[in-house]
Short mmCIF file of C-alpha atoms and ligand atoms in Angstrom, two decimals:
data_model
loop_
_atom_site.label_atom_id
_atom_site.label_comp_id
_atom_site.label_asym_id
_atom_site.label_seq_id
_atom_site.Cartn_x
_atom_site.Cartn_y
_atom_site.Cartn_z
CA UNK C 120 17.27 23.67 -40.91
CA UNK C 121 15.45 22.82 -37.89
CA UNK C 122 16.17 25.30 -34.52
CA UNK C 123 16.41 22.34 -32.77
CA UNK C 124 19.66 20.99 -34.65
CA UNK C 125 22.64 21.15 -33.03
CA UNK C 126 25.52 21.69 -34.97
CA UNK C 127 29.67 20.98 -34.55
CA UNK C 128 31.93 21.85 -37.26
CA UNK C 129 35.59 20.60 -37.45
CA UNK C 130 37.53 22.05 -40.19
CA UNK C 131 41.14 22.06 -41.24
CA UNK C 132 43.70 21.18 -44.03
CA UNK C 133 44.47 17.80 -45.29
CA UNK C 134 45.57 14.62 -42.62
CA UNK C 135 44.79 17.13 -40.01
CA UNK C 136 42.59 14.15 -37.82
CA UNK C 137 39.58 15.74 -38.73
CA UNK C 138 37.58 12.96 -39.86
CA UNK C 139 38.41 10.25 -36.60
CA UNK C 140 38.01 12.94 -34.29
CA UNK C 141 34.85 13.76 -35.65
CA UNK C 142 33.41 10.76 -36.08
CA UNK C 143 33.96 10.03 -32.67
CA UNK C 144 32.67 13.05 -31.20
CA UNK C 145 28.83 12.57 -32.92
CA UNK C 146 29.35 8.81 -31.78
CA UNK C 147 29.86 10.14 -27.97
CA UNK C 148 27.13 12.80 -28.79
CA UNK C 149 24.76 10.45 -30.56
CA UNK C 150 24.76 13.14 -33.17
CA UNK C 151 25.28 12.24 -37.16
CA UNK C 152 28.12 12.56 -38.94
CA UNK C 153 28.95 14.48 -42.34
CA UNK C 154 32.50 13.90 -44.05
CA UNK C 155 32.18 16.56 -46.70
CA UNK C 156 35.49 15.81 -48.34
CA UNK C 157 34.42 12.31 -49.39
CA UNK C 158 31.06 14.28 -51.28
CA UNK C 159 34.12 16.14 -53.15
CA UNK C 160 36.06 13.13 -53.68
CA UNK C 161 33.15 11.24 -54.98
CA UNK C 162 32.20 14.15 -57.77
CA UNK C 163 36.11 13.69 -58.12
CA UNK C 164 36.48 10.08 -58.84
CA UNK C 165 33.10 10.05 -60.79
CA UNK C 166 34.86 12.61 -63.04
CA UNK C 167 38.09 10.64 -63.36
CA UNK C 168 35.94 8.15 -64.34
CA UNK C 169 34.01 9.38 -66.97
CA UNK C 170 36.86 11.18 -68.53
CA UNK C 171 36.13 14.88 -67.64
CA UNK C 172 38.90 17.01 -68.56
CA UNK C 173 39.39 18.67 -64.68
CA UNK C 174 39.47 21.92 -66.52
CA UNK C 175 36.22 21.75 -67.81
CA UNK C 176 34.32 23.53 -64.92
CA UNK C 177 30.51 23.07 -66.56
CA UNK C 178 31.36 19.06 -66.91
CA UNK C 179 32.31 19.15 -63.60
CA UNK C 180 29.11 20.79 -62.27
CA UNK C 181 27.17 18.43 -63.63
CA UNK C 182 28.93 15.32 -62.86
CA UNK C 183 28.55 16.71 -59.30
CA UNK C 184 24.57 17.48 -59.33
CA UNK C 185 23.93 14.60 -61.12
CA UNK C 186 25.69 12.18 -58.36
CA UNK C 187 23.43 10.08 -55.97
CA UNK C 188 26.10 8.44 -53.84
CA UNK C 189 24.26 5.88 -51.62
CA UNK C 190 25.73 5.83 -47.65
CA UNK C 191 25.39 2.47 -45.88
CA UNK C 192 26.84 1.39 -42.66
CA UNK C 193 30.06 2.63 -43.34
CA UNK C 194 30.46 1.89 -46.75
CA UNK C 195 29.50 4.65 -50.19
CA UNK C 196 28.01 3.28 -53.16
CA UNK C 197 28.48 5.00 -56.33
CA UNK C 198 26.66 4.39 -59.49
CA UNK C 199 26.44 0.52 -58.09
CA UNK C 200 29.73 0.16 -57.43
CA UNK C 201 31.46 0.21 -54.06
CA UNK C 202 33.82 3.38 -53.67
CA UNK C 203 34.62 3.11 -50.22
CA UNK C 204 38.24 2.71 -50.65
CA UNK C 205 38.87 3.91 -54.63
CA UNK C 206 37.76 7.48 -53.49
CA UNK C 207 40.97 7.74 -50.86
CA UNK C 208 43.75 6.50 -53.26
CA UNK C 209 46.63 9.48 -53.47
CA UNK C 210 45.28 10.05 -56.93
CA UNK C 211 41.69 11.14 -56.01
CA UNK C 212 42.94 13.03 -53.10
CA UNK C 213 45.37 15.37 -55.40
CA UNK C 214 42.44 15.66 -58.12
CA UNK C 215 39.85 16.57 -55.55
CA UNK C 216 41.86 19.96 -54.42
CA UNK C 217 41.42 21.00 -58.13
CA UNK C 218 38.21 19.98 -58.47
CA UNK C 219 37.30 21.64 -54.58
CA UNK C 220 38.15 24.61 -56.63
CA UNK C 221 35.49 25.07 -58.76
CA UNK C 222 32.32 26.70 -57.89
CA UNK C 223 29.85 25.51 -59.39
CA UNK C 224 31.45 22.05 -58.47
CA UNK C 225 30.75 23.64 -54.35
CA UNK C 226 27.35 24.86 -55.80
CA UNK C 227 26.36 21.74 -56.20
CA UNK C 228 27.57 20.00 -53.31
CA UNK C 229 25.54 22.65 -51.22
CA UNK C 230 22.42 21.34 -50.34
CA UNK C 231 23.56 17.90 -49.64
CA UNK C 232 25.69 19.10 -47.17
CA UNK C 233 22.61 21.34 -45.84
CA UNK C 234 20.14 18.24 -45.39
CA UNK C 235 22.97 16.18 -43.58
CA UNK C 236 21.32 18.69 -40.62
CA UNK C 237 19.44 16.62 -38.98
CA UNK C 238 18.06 16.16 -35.12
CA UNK C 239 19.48 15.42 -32.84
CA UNK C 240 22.33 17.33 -34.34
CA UNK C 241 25.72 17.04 -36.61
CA UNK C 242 29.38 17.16 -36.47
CA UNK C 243 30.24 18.13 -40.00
CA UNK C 244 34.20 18.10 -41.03
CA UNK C 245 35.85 19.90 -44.11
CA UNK C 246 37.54 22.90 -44.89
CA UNK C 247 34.40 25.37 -45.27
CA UNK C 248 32.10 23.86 -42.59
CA UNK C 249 32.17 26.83 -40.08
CA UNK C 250 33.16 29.48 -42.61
CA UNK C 251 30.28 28.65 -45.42
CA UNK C 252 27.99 25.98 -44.98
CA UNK C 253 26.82 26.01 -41.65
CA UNK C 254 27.45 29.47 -40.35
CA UNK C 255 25.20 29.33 -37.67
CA UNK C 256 26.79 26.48 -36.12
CA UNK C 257 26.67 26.13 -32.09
CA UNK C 258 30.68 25.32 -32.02
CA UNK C 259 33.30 25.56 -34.53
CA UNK C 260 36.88 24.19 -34.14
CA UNK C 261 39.72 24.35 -36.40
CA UNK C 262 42.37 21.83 -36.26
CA UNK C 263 46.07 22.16 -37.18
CA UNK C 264 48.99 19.92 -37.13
CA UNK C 265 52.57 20.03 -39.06
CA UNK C 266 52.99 19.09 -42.81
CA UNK C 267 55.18 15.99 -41.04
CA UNK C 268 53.08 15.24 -38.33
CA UNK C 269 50.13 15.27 -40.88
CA UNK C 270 52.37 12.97 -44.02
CA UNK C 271 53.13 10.76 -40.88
CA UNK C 272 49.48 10.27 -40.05
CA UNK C 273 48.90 9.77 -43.70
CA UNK C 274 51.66 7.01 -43.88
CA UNK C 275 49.98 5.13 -41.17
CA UNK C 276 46.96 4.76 -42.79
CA UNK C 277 48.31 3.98 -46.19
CA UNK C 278 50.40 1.39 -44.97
CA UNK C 279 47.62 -0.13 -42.54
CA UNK C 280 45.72 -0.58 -46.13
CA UNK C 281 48.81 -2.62 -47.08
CA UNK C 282 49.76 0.29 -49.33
CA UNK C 283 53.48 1.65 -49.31
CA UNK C 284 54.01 4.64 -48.48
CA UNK C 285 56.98 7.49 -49.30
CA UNK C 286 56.92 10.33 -46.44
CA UNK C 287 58.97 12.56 -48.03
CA UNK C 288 56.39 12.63 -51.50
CA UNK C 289 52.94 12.83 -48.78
CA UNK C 290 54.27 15.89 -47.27
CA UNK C 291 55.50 17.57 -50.68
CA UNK C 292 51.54 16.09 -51.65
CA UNK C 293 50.31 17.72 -48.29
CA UNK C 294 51.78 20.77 -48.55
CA UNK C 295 50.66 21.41 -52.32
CA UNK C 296 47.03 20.38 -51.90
CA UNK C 297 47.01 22.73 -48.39
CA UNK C 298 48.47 25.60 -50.60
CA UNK C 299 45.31 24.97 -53.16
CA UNK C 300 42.81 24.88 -50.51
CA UNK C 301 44.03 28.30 -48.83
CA UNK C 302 44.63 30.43 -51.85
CA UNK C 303 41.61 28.99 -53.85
CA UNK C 304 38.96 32.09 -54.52
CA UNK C 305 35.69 30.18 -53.24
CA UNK C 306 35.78 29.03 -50.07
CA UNK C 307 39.27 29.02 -48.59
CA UNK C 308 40.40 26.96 -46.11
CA UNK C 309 40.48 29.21 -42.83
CA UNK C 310 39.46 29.34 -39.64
CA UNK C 311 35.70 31.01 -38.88
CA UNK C 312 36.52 34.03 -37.22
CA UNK C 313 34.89 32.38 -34.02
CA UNK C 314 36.08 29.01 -34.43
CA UNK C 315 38.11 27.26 -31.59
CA UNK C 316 41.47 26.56 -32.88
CA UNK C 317 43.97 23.25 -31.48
CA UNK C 318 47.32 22.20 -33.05
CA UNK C 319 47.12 18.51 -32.59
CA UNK C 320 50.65 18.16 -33.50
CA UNK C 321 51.43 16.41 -30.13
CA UNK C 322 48.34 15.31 -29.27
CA UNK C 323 46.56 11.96 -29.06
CA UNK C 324 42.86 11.30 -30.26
CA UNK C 325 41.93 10.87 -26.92
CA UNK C 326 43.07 14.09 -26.04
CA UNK C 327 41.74 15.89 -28.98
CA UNK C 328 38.32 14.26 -28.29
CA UNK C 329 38.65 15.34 -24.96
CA UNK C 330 38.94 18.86 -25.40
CA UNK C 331 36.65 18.82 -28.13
CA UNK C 332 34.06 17.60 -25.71
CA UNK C 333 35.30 20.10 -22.72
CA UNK C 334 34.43 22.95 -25.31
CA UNK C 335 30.78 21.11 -26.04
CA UNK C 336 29.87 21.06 -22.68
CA UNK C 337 31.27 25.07 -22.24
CA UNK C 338 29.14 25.90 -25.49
CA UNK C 339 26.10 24.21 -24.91
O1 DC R 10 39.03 16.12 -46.09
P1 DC R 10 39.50 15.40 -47.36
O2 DC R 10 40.99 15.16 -47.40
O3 DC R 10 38.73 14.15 -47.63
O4 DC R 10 39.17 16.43 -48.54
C1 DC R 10 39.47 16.13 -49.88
C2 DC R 10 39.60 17.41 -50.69
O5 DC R 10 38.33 18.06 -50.78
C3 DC R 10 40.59 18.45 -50.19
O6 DC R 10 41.48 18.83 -51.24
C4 DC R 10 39.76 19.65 -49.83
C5 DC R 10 38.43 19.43 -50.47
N1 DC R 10 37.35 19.81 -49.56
C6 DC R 10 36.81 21.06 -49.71
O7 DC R 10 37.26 21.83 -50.55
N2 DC R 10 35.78 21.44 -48.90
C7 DC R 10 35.30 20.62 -47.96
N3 DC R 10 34.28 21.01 -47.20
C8 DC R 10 35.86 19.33 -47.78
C9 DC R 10 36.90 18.96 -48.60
#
């Protein structure tokens, strides 16, 4: 990676706000963006698709090195076909903590994650960003909010979709596919041991992006 590249990473469990706050943050910074849970989604529905047993750790390798998931103003393209939405049902998201889990499956995803580096800089979210893939980063923040608070924000966004959605069942979800994350042996979810941490439990994205920038400007 170039010295030049600035990088933010945002990491936390599930529904945590992660990927909004992000996004907004390189928008404000003019920086790009890297959602590293839809890379493990896509190797995740692509799987599904094909009919990989999720226990087959090899098949899963491959079906993640050989993906070449096309990103185009907001939308992902996947062997010609238009994921955007089909990679966030509740399905993919409780078959992606399984396959997150296997290493050769995080192998692979590696050095796509690496070459999302680019100038003038990156805010990368996922669950390893600070910890594994980009070490070196200039600011790393770890965000936290409760299982409910989290199934709530979930809700939201299922039902803006026009989905229903049963709170009770996306925080039992939540609270399994957290539990995965954390005790998995390859790159846990945790907290770099200098990352920034916020519980956005009562906060606003306004006030989350706030901060986050306050610490930008102190790290810079
Ligand atoms: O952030 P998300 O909900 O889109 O992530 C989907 C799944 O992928 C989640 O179970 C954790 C996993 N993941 C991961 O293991 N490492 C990352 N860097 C990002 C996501």
């Amino acid at each position: 990676m170039e010295q030049s590249v600035r990088v933010i990473t945002i990491d936390g469990p599930a529904a945590s706000g992660k990927g909004t706050v992000a996004e907004r943050i390189a928008h404000e910074l003019g920086f790009h963006y890297l959602d590293s849970g839809a890379l493990y989604r896509l190797a995740t529905y692509r799987a599904l698709k094909l009919g990989t047993p999720l226990d087959d750790a090899e098949a899963l390798e491959r079906v993640a090195s050989s993906m070449a998931p096309v990103f185009e103003q907001g939308r992902i393209l996947l062997d010609g076909e238009d994921v955007t939405l089909r990679i966030r049902t509740e399905e993919v998201s409780r078959a992606t903590s399984r396959v997150a889990a296997v290493p050769g499956v995080r192998k692979a995803l590696f050095d796509l994650q690496r070459r999302a580096a680019k100038a003038p800089g990156l805010v990368a979210d996922g669950r390893d960003m600070g910890t594994v893939v980009f070490p070196e980063a200039d600011l790393k923040i770890f965000l936290t909010a409760s299982a409910r608070v989290r199934a709530e924000r979930r809700a939201l966004q299922l039902e803006a979709r026009g989905e229903t959605a049963d709170r009770e069942a996306l925080t039992r979800d939540l609270e399994e596919r957290d539990r995965r994350d954390r005790e998995r042996a390859e790159a846990p979810l945790k907290p770099a041991p200098d990352a920034k941490l916020l519980d956005t439990s009562s906060l606003g994205i306004e006030e989350v992006v706030k901060k986050l920038l306050d610490w930008w400007d102190e790290a810079r």
